[in-house]
Amino acid sequence: MEKLTIKDIARLVGVSTATVSYYLNKNYSKMSKVTREKIRVVIEETDYRPNSVARNLAKNENKMIGVSVADITNPFTSAVLSGIYDACGSKGYQVVFTNASGSYQREAVNINKLRQEEVSGLIIDPVDPDNPIYKVLSNDTSVMLDRQSDSPKIDTIVTDNFKSVSVFTNKMIKSGYEELFFVSWPLGSISTRVKRYEGFLDATQYANNDHLVTFEDTLETVDLQEKLQTIMHKFPNKKIGFFAMNGRVLIKLLHAMQDLRLSYPEDYGVGAYEDLEWMGVIKPGISCIHQYSYEIGLKSVDNILKKIESGKNTNAKPKLIVMATKMVIRKSY
Amino acid sequence: MEKLTIKDIARLVGVSTATVSYYLNKNYSKMSKVTREKIRVVIEETDYRPNSVARNLAKNENKMIGVSVADITNPFTSAVLSGIYDACGSKGYQVVFTNASGSYQREAVNINKLRQEEVSGLIIDPVDPDNPIYKVLSNDTSVMLDRQSDSPKIDTIVTDNFKSVSVFTNKMIKSGYEELFFVSWPLGSISTRVKRYEGFLDATQYANNDHLVTFEDTLETVDLQEKLQTIMHKFPNKKIGFFAMNGRVLIKLLHAMQDLRLSYPEDYGVGAYEDLEWMGVIKPGISCIHQYSYEIGLKSVDNILKKIESGKNTNAKPKLIVMATKMVIRKSY
DNA sequence: CTGTTAGCGCCTTCAA
DNA sequence: TTGAAGGCGCTAACAG
């Protein structure tokens, strides 16, 4: 069970390693039909597989793209990864991933590891798109997705956060909801949260942040619960609606409401950004905004491979690629 | 922005590449404090990062472990991957993954790609643990998880399928359920499904398969719906309970029941193998069996690195490692 | 303590 | 159509 090298099979066939190398690289024009066939047979019989590490070193190109993921347990991420993998596979690239688990320090470490690994491209689902680490990245070999930087240095693929939420919120308004609230983890400068909130404001025309409910992403939901209760008490005779910034926020929201013995759509209306499996199953289905996560993965690979494989140092200015979403109307408001 | 090599920094410092190499490998005993410090400074200033491809070739070891995943969109898989990543990271390994999307042909292709990549270890979440491709794998460098082969050739990490379901089912029986049904995709020879069903039979002591409900994993649920209706009609005066083989089966089950205008726990009782985020949120919470997926990921890396890093060709006989589960009792029966 | 040098497995001009 | 040989960036004896 010794590891075979190109030398071994060259010897077995009775040619030089160069010829075998040509064969491996499909440079068939450089050999006779006879040798070509002989090589084929030997490789097949010995089940020889060229060492791709050596190959990568020699060609100084690593057919590998690195992915830095903010949090792999996020369902959005799985779908994106799935798209990334499929697109890479069809182009002969492997994908190595790293997971920051929501920590931007870990994210920086991860990016460096990936760069050291000599990956030929980097796809980044950032914890913090303004992480200084990204300053050193070239737009020729990287692409971001989901969250965008204020001053993007590299191409970024996002969903249509602003418009989607604006349209969705307008639907709620038309359905008679009088007081709307945007529920989210602290906005900070995280673009997805901010843009969605801006879409919300665009539809509601609220002048201040009285209709923004934020809470920390911890196990406890008492804080949120109190805030919700206050709201519900404040407008006893109005139709109150909530928009959850994402699926996990929605879960917390529903949880808290349940503890308050409140049900949708009777006591309150609700919608969310993100369409998860269970949202269509639970009793009154959740109306929400569906984003095409798999396609985002596909698109990101497309973008990066185009850059890598074509021109060298285009150094083109960063593009913002906006992906459409889909309204999914069910019974939650 | 030229790529620096070990030569460059050797020249910059004024030593030979060997010394620098020693430094990189923390062989500090082989140099004076002075040169050590000089090297440190230069590396820091130039932001030099050794090319790990070259390093791998020279040492003939690839600090990379490959993961073949059956279906990355499965939440179980995300959690496992998360564990794998964390464990690998702390040991200095990168992880490259492949996704079979449920196809065992693709799985075979993926495994081969991974082997070619010279990964030093292989973690396999198999579509089909009896895939012929696994015959050629060595137990010294691979480990399986979740699904097990009839005649395992390599270490396999599984959850305690049989016992968990048996215990869980017994709880349902003690709660007064008279007719219990096991709902699943076709069992085939997939160990997780079979073992869980056997646990079910162990508790219920049913002598035949009258209480097994299987259906195909397609978008339509009419088939399942009819079967459920038949059952519900057959035992009008009994307490009927269902156990879903996994989270996705449960979703279909709930969906079908909803279409039949039936609710749990009034009309029927229900439980499931797998504990997903939403199961604790929806109105009557779902009682279920929680498996420690993240820990399975951890464990698999632990297993494989121990084998890789210690002895060479132990070729020990394959072990079956069974991970405990946890009952989560909520309100669904 | 430090440098020389021969590889690791494969690729790729350059000659033959 | 084929082979010889140098090189990719780094490692690890072996000398000194």
XYZ file of C-alpha atoms (C1' of nucleotides) in Angstrom:
698
model
C 0.000 0.000 0.000
C 2.902 2.365 -0.682
C 2.135 5.814 -1.958
C 2.767 5.834 -5.671
C 4.501 8.808 -7.214
C 4.728 10.002 -10.747
C 8.149 8.360 -10.895
C 6.741 4.959 -10.136
C 4.231 5.012 -12.857
C 6.772 6.515 -15.277
C 9.016 3.566 -14.567
C 6.141 1.129 -14.874
C 5.164 2.487 -18.236
C 8.712 2.924 -19.404
C 8.614 6.646 -20.116
C 9.871 9.734 -18.349
C 8.006 11.567 -15.636
C 7.525 14.474 -17.975
C 5.435 12.390 -20.304
C 3.299 11.196 -17.463
C 2.915 14.750 -16.279
C 1.711 15.750 -19.731
C -0.794 12.970 -19.577
C -2.054 14.084 -16.194
C -2.534 17.561 -17.539
C -4.275 16.299 -20.643
C -1.472 17.516 -22.861
C -2.124 14.615 -25.163
C -0.667 16.338 -28.194
C 2.754 15.721 -26.749
C 2.717 11.946 -26.966
C 1.811 9.091 -29.219
C -1.499 7.326 -29.018
C 0.318 4.239 -27.916
C 2.059 5.729 -24.898
C -1.048 7.593 -24.005
C -2.970 4.365 -23.824
C -0.199 2.601 -21.934
C -0.178 5.334 -19.345
C -3.921 5.214 -19.037
C -3.832 1.517 -18.334
C -1.111 1.690 -15.720
C -2.748 4.557 -13.892
C -5.998 2.693 -13.850
C -4.466 -0.547 -12.644
C -2.449 1.068 -9.923
C -5.203 3.436 -8.913
C -2.593 6.184 -8.976
C -3.677 9.595 -7.819
C -1.335 12.541 -8.248
C -0.443 14.323 -5.052
C -2.275 17.577 -5.238
C -0.115 19.262 -2.639
C 2.930 18.831 -4.829
C 0.957 19.875 -7.829
C -0.247 22.997 -6.114
C 3.256 23.913 -5.127
C 4.643 23.397 -8.598
C 1.914 25.340 -10.343
C 1.732 27.807 -7.525
C -2.023 27.697 -7.559
C -4.261 26.105 -5.048
C -7.593 24.969 -6.423
C -9.201 25.748 -3.174
C -11.420 28.506 -2.047
C -11.651 29.516 1.580
C -14.860 30.466 3.294
C -15.032 32.421 6.495
C -18.391 31.963 8.066
C -19.828 34.102 10.847
C -21.846 31.334 12.453
C -22.276 27.955 10.932
C -25.253 26.983 13.033
C -27.261 29.722 11.359
C -29.567 28.029 8.822
C -28.880 30.841 6.404
C -25.252 29.864 6.467
C -25.910 26.209 5.715
C -27.850 27.104 2.640
C -25.163 29.479 1.461
C -22.466 26.889 2.051
C -24.466 24.404 0.084
C -24.541 26.757 -2.880
C -20.857 27.512 -2.502
C -19.988 23.858 -2.447
C -22.024 23.006 -5.513
C -20.603 25.850 -7.534
C -17.042 25.079 -6.496
C -17.407 21.402 -7.176
C -18.462 21.942 -10.744
C -15.374 24.067 -11.283
C -12.967 21.670 -9.662
C -12.366 23.679 -6.530
C -12.333 22.393 -3.003
C -13.730 24.453 -0.178
C -12.196 24.878 3.227
C -14.264 26.721 5.754
C -13.706 28.452 9.046
C -16.286 29.404 11.615
C -16.068 32.535 13.733
C -18.993 31.621 15.986
C -19.945 35.254 16.042
C -16.605 36.552 17.299
C -14.790 39.082 15.171
C -11.489 38.287 16.843
C -11.820 34.700 15.778
C -12.850 35.946 12.380
C -9.565 37.805 11.983
C -7.612 34.741 13.018
C -9.573 32.627 10.582
C -8.961 34.899 7.648
C -5.258 34.808 8.297
C -5.220 31.052 8.472
C -7.019 30.914 5.182
C -4.600 33.313 3.542
C -1.710 31.306 4.805
C -3.237 28.238 3.291
C -2.748 29.947 -0.060
C -6.368 29.590 -1.036
C -6.957 31.136 -4.382
C -10.088 32.902 -3.298
C -11.892 34.022 -0.189
C -15.614 34.142 0.418
C -16.538 35.987 3.535
C -19.731 35.908 5.497
C -18.535 38.526 7.944
C -19.239 39.003 11.606
C -18.043 42.545 11.169
C -17.612 43.765 7.602
C -15.560 46.653 8.898
C -13.071 44.388 10.612
C -9.645 45.906 9.925
C -8.470 42.551 8.642
C -10.430 43.110 5.452
C -8.408 46.159 4.610
C -5.558 43.993 3.386
C -7.728 41.805 1.193
C -7.759 42.316 -2.531
C -10.986 42.640 -4.423
C -9.365 40.444 -7.051
C -9.536 37.393 -4.852
C -12.339 37.942 -2.396
C -16.023 38.564 -2.084
C -18.316 39.288 0.835
C -21.900 38.374 1.394
C -24.873 39.182 3.572
C -23.443 41.991 5.640
C -21.905 44.957 3.895
C -19.320 47.480 4.900
C -19.963 51.192 5.025
C -17.049 51.734 2.702
C -16.802 48.457 0.830
C -13.391 47.472 -0.431
C -14.542 44.282 -2.091
C -17.560 43.049 -4.002
C -20.486 42.321 -1.743
C -23.582 40.240 -2.309
C -26.581 41.132 -0.242
C -30.313 40.629 -0.224
C -32.582 43.511 -0.840
C -32.986 44.349 2.821
C -34.395 47.829 2.573
C -36.976 47.290 -0.109
C -38.129 43.901 1.101
C -38.923 45.140 4.550
C -40.476 48.306 3.268
C -42.839 46.396 1.012
C -43.610 43.829 3.656
C -44.321 46.429 6.283
C -46.588 48.264 3.918
C -48.614 45.115 3.538
C -49.070 44.963 7.265
C -50.160 48.555 7.312
C -52.697 47.892 4.590
C -53.985 44.983 6.626
C -54.984 47.460 9.282
C -52.120 47.373 11.717
C -51.884 50.682 13.488
C -48.834 50.357 15.675
C -45.862 48.527 14.205
C -42.667 47.557 15.983
C -39.340 46.428 14.682
C -37.824 43.765 16.904
C -34.144 43.068 16.660
C -30.899 42.469 18.393
C -29.064 45.757 18.939
C -28.590 47.340 15.539
C -25.040 48.489 16.080
C -23.617 49.146 12.678
C -24.590 45.786 11.279
C -25.861 46.542 7.820
C -28.505 43.862 7.607
C -30.135 45.075 10.783
C -29.812 48.717 9.913
C -31.074 48.387 6.351
C -34.025 46.330 7.413
C -34.874 48.870 10.044
C -34.568 51.642 7.504
C -36.984 49.781 5.277
C -39.316 49.555 8.208
C -39.055 53.278 8.842
C -39.576 53.962 5.171
C -42.927 52.229 5.293
C -44.102 53.427 8.676
C -42.659 56.922 8.519
C -41.959 56.866 12.211
C -39.858 59.874 13.060
C -37.989 58.477 16.034
C -36.962 55.136 17.497
C -39.984 54.644 19.737
C -40.975 51.707 17.606
C -37.687 49.922 17.738
C -37.409 47.070 20.222
C -33.966 45.644 20.739
C -32.667 43.040 23.136
C -29.530 41.051 23.691
C -29.132 37.620 22.197
C -28.969 35.733 25.460
C -30.844 32.788 26.814
C -33.086 34.918 28.990
C -36.059 36.588 27.421
C -37.399 38.418 30.453
C -36.069 41.708 29.202
C -37.840 41.337 25.907
C -40.918 40.122 27.657
C -41.163 43.260 29.743
C -40.738 45.482 26.734
C -43.455 43.674 24.860
C -45.804 43.817 27.778
C -45.329 47.549 28.090
C -46.167 47.976 24.445
C -49.237 45.807 24.574
C -50.546 47.738 27.570
C -49.862 51.085 26.001
C -52.158 50.534 23.019
C -55.081 48.514 24.340
C -57.413 49.296 21.499
C -55.125 49.227 18.541
C -53.986 46.550 16.146
C -50.364 45.950 17.032
C -47.878 44.308 14.743
C -44.261 43.188 15.058
C -41.573 42.566 12.518
C -38.745 40.300 13.585
C -35.339 41.080 12.117
C -34.598 37.407 11.569
C -35.714 33.895 12.422
C -34.007 33.666 15.763
C -35.402 36.960 16.895
C -38.797 35.692 15.885
C -38.345 32.627 18.042
C -37.573 34.767 21.061
C -40.475 37.001 20.266
C -42.931 34.134 20.020
C -41.541 32.662 23.176
C -41.970 35.849 25.118
C -45.463 36.386 23.786
C -46.405 32.899 24.755
C -45.255 33.527 28.282
C -47.482 36.581 28.260
C -50.360 34.358 27.128
C -50.708 36.301 23.929
C -51.403 34.696 20.569
C -51.076 35.811 17.000
C -52.852 36.756 14.876
C -55.609 37.497 17.433
C -53.669 39.549 19.949
C -50.918 40.762 17.687
C -49.638 40.394 14.147
C -46.167 39.253 13.267
C -43.799 38.885 10.344
C -40.120 38.125 9.902
C -37.093 38.379 7.696
C -36.078 34.828 6.845
C -38.147 31.820 5.866
C -37.382 28.733 7.893
C -38.789 25.250 7.549
C -40.922 25.372 10.646
C -42.550 28.694 9.820
C -44.832 26.998 7.362
C -45.691 24.218 9.760
C -46.676 25.855 12.967
C -50.257 26.585 13.547
C -50.860 29.951 12.082
C -48.050 29.963 9.522
C -45.598 32.830 9.717
C -45.691 35.396 6.952
C -42.168 36.329 6.072
C -39.528 37.385 3.609
C -37.776 34.532 1.875
C -34.200 35.037 0.763
C -32.537 32.815 -1.789
C -29.604 31.736 0.309
C -28.457 28.885 -1.898
C -28.317 31.224 -4.854
C -26.258 33.679 -2.873
C -23.714 30.932 -2.409
C -23.746 30.165 -6.094
C -23.393 33.791 -6.994
C -20.486 34.382 -4.680
C -18.482 31.590 -6.255
C -19.385 32.804 -9.695
C -18.173 36.253 -8.816
C -14.910 35.165 -7.326
C -13.958 32.590 -9.938
C -14.622 35.042 -12.676
C -12.204 37.424 -11.048
C -9.581 34.812 -10.311
C -9.613 33.002 -13.599
C -9.887 35.919 -15.961
C -7.912 39.103 -15.590
C -5.121 39.356 -13.088
C -5.088 42.684 -11.349
C -8.277 44.290 -12.459
C -8.538 45.952 -9.110
C -11.935 47.140 -10.213
C -13.913 49.162 -7.765
C -16.128 47.051 -5.521
C -19.599 46.243 -6.733
C -22.694 45.782 -4.634
C -24.791 42.911 -5.901
C -28.334 42.915 -4.636
C -30.354 39.711 -4.732
C -34.130 39.781 -4.863
C -36.280 38.230 -2.164
C -39.760 36.754 -2.138
C -42.774 37.578 0.018
C -44.329 34.573 1.677
C -47.724 35.415 3.025
C -49.250 33.003 5.494
C -51.475 33.598 8.486
C -49.495 35.435 11.100
C -51.039 38.854 10.574
C 2.899 43.251 -2.599
C 5.249 40.462 -3.703
C 4.931 37.142 -1.984
C 7.758 36.829 0.486
C 9.561 33.535 0.792
C 11.739 32.127 3.464
C 14.713 33.141 1.347
C 13.723 36.773 1.422
C 13.493 36.956 5.123
C 16.696 34.949 5.514
C 18.433 37.530 3.375
C 16.837 40.366 5.266
C 17.955 39.009 8.604
C 21.316 37.917 7.329
C 21.080 34.241 8.174
C 20.425 31.095 6.200
C 17.031 29.748 5.352
C 17.653 26.840 7.662
C 17.828 29.084 10.673
C 14.639 30.781 9.675
C 13.030 27.442 9.172
C 14.068 26.407 12.651
C 12.541 29.566 13.963
C 9.294 28.888 12.164
C 9.182 25.450 13.702
C 9.964 26.805 17.133
C 13.304 25.022 17.216
C 14.693 27.854 19.249
C 17.398 25.743 20.813
C 19.216 25.906 17.536
C 19.941 29.615 17.525
C 21.094 32.457 19.687
C 18.722 34.750 21.436
C 19.948 37.554 19.275
C 19.182 35.980 15.924
C 15.931 34.694 17.261
C 14.905 38.207 18.119
C 16.111 39.578 14.824
C 14.094 37.023 12.942
C 11.044 37.775 15.013
C 11.282 41.450 14.185
C 11.716 40.976 10.472
C 8.864 38.524 10.237
C 6.650 40.896 12.098
C 7.593 43.895 10.032
C 7.190 42.141 6.730
C 4.060 40.292 7.796
C 5.654 37.184 6.383
C 3.563 34.025 6.405
C 5.142 30.730 5.423
C 3.529 28.993 2.499
C 1.764 26.058 4.029
C 1.506 24.196 0.741
C 5.269 24.035 0.508
C 5.520 23.154 4.130
C 3.043 20.347 3.731
C 4.951 18.960 0.820
C 8.254 19.062 2.633
C 6.935 17.457 5.779
C 4.731 15.183 3.790
C 1.838 15.868 6.072
C -1.210 17.898 5.367
C -2.689 19.510 8.433
C -6.104 19.197 6.978
C -8.941 16.905 7.717
C -11.615 16.174 5.163
C -15.290 15.891 5.964
C -17.801 14.182 3.760
C -21.240 15.294 4.699
C -24.469 13.607 3.649
C -26.549 16.750 3.557
C -25.308 20.061 4.784
C -28.731 21.631 5.039
C -29.598 19.190 7.786
C -29.402 21.070 11.089
C -27.794 18.044 12.672
C -24.977 18.399 10.212
C -24.365 22.064 10.983
C -23.973 21.317 14.639
C -21.607 18.452 13.945
C -19.548 20.588 11.592
C -19.361 23.250 14.229
C -17.900 20.766 16.673
C -15.510 19.434 14.068
C -14.292 22.884 13.238
C -13.694 23.879 16.832
C -11.813 20.711 17.634
C -9.686 20.950 14.512
C -8.926 24.595 15.033
C -7.493 24.019 18.472
C -5.196 21.374 17.034
C -4.056 23.441 14.085
C -5.959 21.562 11.435
C -7.993 23.030 8.635
C -11.176 21.400 7.503
C -12.303 20.926 3.936
C -15.791 19.616 3.458
C -17.791 18.019 0.703
C -21.539 17.668 0.492
C -23.263 14.676 -1.077
C -26.745 16.217 -0.959
C -28.100 12.794 -0.156
C -26.652 11.036 -3.185
C -24.350 8.120 -2.572
C -22.833 8.442 -6.028
C -21.795 11.964 -5.236
C -20.570 10.708 -1.906
C -18.171 8.304 -3.598
C -16.863 11.040 -5.843
C -16.391 13.308 -2.853
C -14.426 10.779 -0.861
C -12.067 10.299 -3.752
C -11.523 13.996 -4.140
C -10.717 14.238 -0.486
C -8.255 11.380 -0.639
C -6.549 12.958 -3.570
C -6.219 16.134 -1.615
C -3.976 14.182 0.749
C -6.010 15.071 3.778
C -4.544 13.431 6.802
C -7.881 12.293 8.085
C -11.416 11.683 6.921
C -14.608 12.211 8.880
C -17.610 10.756 7.215
C -21.242 11.482 7.781
C -22.373 8.860 5.293
C -25.344 8.721 3.003
C -24.759 5.019 2.771
C -22.336 3.519 5.284
C -22.123 0.406 3.148
C -20.999 2.332 0.119
C -18.257 0.220 -1.500
C -16.012 3.244 -1.472
C -15.486 2.829 2.249
C -13.926 -0.562 1.772
C -10.662 1.039 0.731
C -10.508 3.406 3.679
C -8.223 2.673 6.570
C -9.445 2.792 10.117
C -6.181 4.527 10.928
C -7.215 7.675 9.171
C -10.982 7.762 9.139
C -14.027 7.787 11.319
C -17.748 7.638 10.610
C -20.617 9.158 12.447
C -24.369 9.010 12.774
C -25.121 6.120 10.458
C -23.331 2.846 10.973
C -22.490 -0.015 8.693
C -23.679 -3.561 9.252
C -20.102 -4.710 9.143
C -18.143 -1.648 10.212
C -14.629 -1.306 8.923
C -13.869 1.904 10.735
C -14.697 3.517 14.052
C -18.208 4.853 14.177
C -19.781 7.386 16.466
C -23.514 7.124 16.894
C -26.198 8.256 19.265
C -27.949 5.746 21.410
C -30.769 5.221 18.962
C -32.215 2.022 20.300
C -32.290 2.824 23.967
C -33.376 6.432 23.587
C -36.417 5.545 21.571
C -37.249 2.616 23.762
C -37.208 4.760 26.881
C -39.062 7.582 25.216
C -41.745 5.288 23.872
C -42.190 3.727 27.257
C -42.912 7.160 28.638
C -45.659 7.605 26.114
C -47.098 4.249 27.042
C -47.080 5.161 30.706
C -48.888 8.366 29.824
C -51.772 6.259 28.639
C -51.218 6.017 24.924
C -52.740 2.812 23.655
C -51.851 2.757 20.008
C -48.417 3.964 19.039
C -47.037 4.486 15.550
C -43.530 4.971 14.277
C -43.436 7.457 11.426
C -40.429 7.512 9.154
C -39.060 7.648 5.695
C -38.591 4.156 4.290
C -36.285 2.306 6.675
C -34.203 0.621 4.024
C -31.034 -0.480 5.688
C -30.278 2.902 7.177
C -29.098 2.163 10.665
C -30.464 5.231 12.372
C -33.949 4.525 11.112
C -33.766 0.812 11.799
C -32.322 1.144 15.306
C -34.839 3.728 16.286
C -37.611 1.536 15.027
C -36.209 -1.403 16.928
C -36.210 0.694 20.070
C -39.815 1.493 19.360
C -40.664 -2.174 18.960
C -38.750 -2.984 22.107
C -41.026 -0.710 24.088
C -44.297 -1.480 22.391
C -43.717 -5.173 21.807
C -45.602 -5.017 18.551
C -45.087 -8.279 16.724
C -45.430 -7.031 13.174
C -45.075 -3.842 11.178
C -48.670 -2.713 11.430
C -47.544 0.215 13.492
C -44.902 1.422 11.120
C -45.843 4.330 8.864
C -43.385 5.178 6.128
C -43.554 7.671 3.312
C -41.263 9.139 0.713
C -39.448 12.372 1.345
C -41.141 14.392 -1.354
C -42.931 17.671 -1.333
C -46.365 16.092 -1.361
C -47.805 14.839 1.868
C -51.099 13.448 0.572
C -49.823 9.929 0.868
C -48.920 10.381 4.498
C -52.128 12.208 5.123
C -54.207 9.280 3.908
C -52.308 6.849 6.035
C -52.777 8.973 9.106
C -56.446 9.397 8.445
C -56.908 5.667 8.146
C -55.208 5.177 11.473
C -57.207 7.834 13.233
C -60.432 6.342 11.952
C -59.455 2.844 12.916
C -59.130 3.585 16.613
C -61.808 6.142 17.380
C -61.813 5.608 21.114
C -58.181 5.121 21.860
C -55.330 7.397 22.729
C -53.147 7.425 19.659
C -49.525 8.494 19.659
C -46.881 8.996 16.989
C -43.138 9.017 17.102
C -41.361 10.823 14.289
C -38.016 9.383 13.255
C -36.494 12.859 12.924
C -37.290 16.542 12.772
C -38.169 16.675 9.126
C -40.494 13.739 9.395
C -42.141 15.512 12.282
C -42.684 18.577 10.164
C -44.447 16.529 7.527
C -46.462 14.765 10.169
C -47.617 17.983 11.770
C -48.408 19.391 8.389
C -50.545 16.428 7.413
C -52.338 16.407 10.728
C -53.086 20.073 10.398
C -54.654 19.469 7.019
C -56.787 16.834 8.696
C -57.799 19.441 11.269
C -56.294 17.396 14.039
C -54.346 18.898 16.927
C -51.947 17.537 19.492
C -52.051 16.775 22.304
C -55.869 16.657 22.231
C -56.429 14.459 19.196
C -53.106 12.666 19.199
C -49.780 12.596 20.990
C -46.458 13.097 19.308
C -42.740 12.883 19.945
C -39.621 12.978 17.823
C -35.981 12.091 17.543
C -34.080 15.373 17.298
C -34.470 18.601 19.168
C -34.711 21.630 16.924
C -34.932 25.273 17.863
C -38.548 25.699 16.921
C -39.779 22.659 18.840
C -39.548 24.577 22.063
C -41.299 27.586 20.639
C -44.392 26.325 18.976
C -47.578 26.253 20.941
C -47.599 22.941 22.638
C -43.862 22.317 22.747
C -42.655 19.099 21.199
C -41.352 16.416 23.525
C -38.332 14.854 21.945
C -34.953 13.236 22.154
C -32.069 15.635 22.137
C -28.778 14.465 20.694
C -25.522 16.219 21.411
C -24.537 16.909 17.835
C -21.788 19.396 18.597
C -20.162 16.879 20.916
C -20.323 14.246 18.222
C -18.275 16.557 16.039
C -15.791 17.092 18.832
C -15.553 13.414 19.512
C -14.985 12.471 15.906
C -12.005 14.799 15.649
C -10.676 13.553 18.917
C -10.900 9.992 17.686
C -9.248 10.622 14.381
C -6.424 12.830 15.602
C -5.548 10.353 18.286
C -5.207 7.709 15.626
C -3.292 9.900 13.222
C -0.898 11.493 15.619
C -0.050 8.555 17.791
C 0.592 5.072 16.457
C 1.070 4.540 12.785
C -0.586 1.389 11.595
C -2.522 0.236 14.576
C -5.157 -1.133 12.295
C -7.184 -1.809 15.402
C -10.555 -3.343 14.954
C -13.299 -0.785 14.523
C -14.978 0.519 17.637
C -18.559 1.618 18.016
C -18.805 4.726 20.147
C -22.260 5.396 21.484
C -23.150 8.887 22.657
C -25.874 9.441 25.210
C -28.963 11.502 24.465
C -31.295 13.546 26.607
C -35.061 13.378 26.996
C -36.779 16.692 26.548
C -40.307 16.520 27.810
C -42.626 19.298 26.787
C -46.323 19.271 26.013
C -46.881 17.299 22.877
C -48.233 14.155 24.513
C 25.000 28.199 17.209
C 24.677 28.449 11.941
C 25.073 27.189 6.996
C 24.965 23.634 3.045
C 22.375 20.724 0.637
C 19.503 17.209 -0.765
C 15.008 16.190 -1.092
C 9.154 16.391 -0.872
C 6.089 15.221 -5.809
C 5.066 17.452 -9.640
C 5.506 20.908 -13.661
C 7.715 22.870 -17.578
C 11.030 24.901 -20.495
C 14.690 23.316 -23.468
C 17.061 19.947 -26.203
C 17.299 15.900 -28.556
C 7.339 12.280 -29.563
C 10.281 12.019 -25.533
C 13.747 12.974 -21.723
C 16.840 15.781 -18.655
C 16.967 19.097 -15.413
C 15.851 23.050 -12.735
C 12.459 24.949 -9.773
C 8.069 25.782 -6.542
C 8.931 27.113 -0.826
C 10.122 24.702 2.950
C 12.379 20.948 5.981
C 15.968 18.309 8.125
C 20.018 15.838 8.287
C 24.823 16.709 8.244
C 28.797 19.526 8.582
C 31.322 23.070 10.444
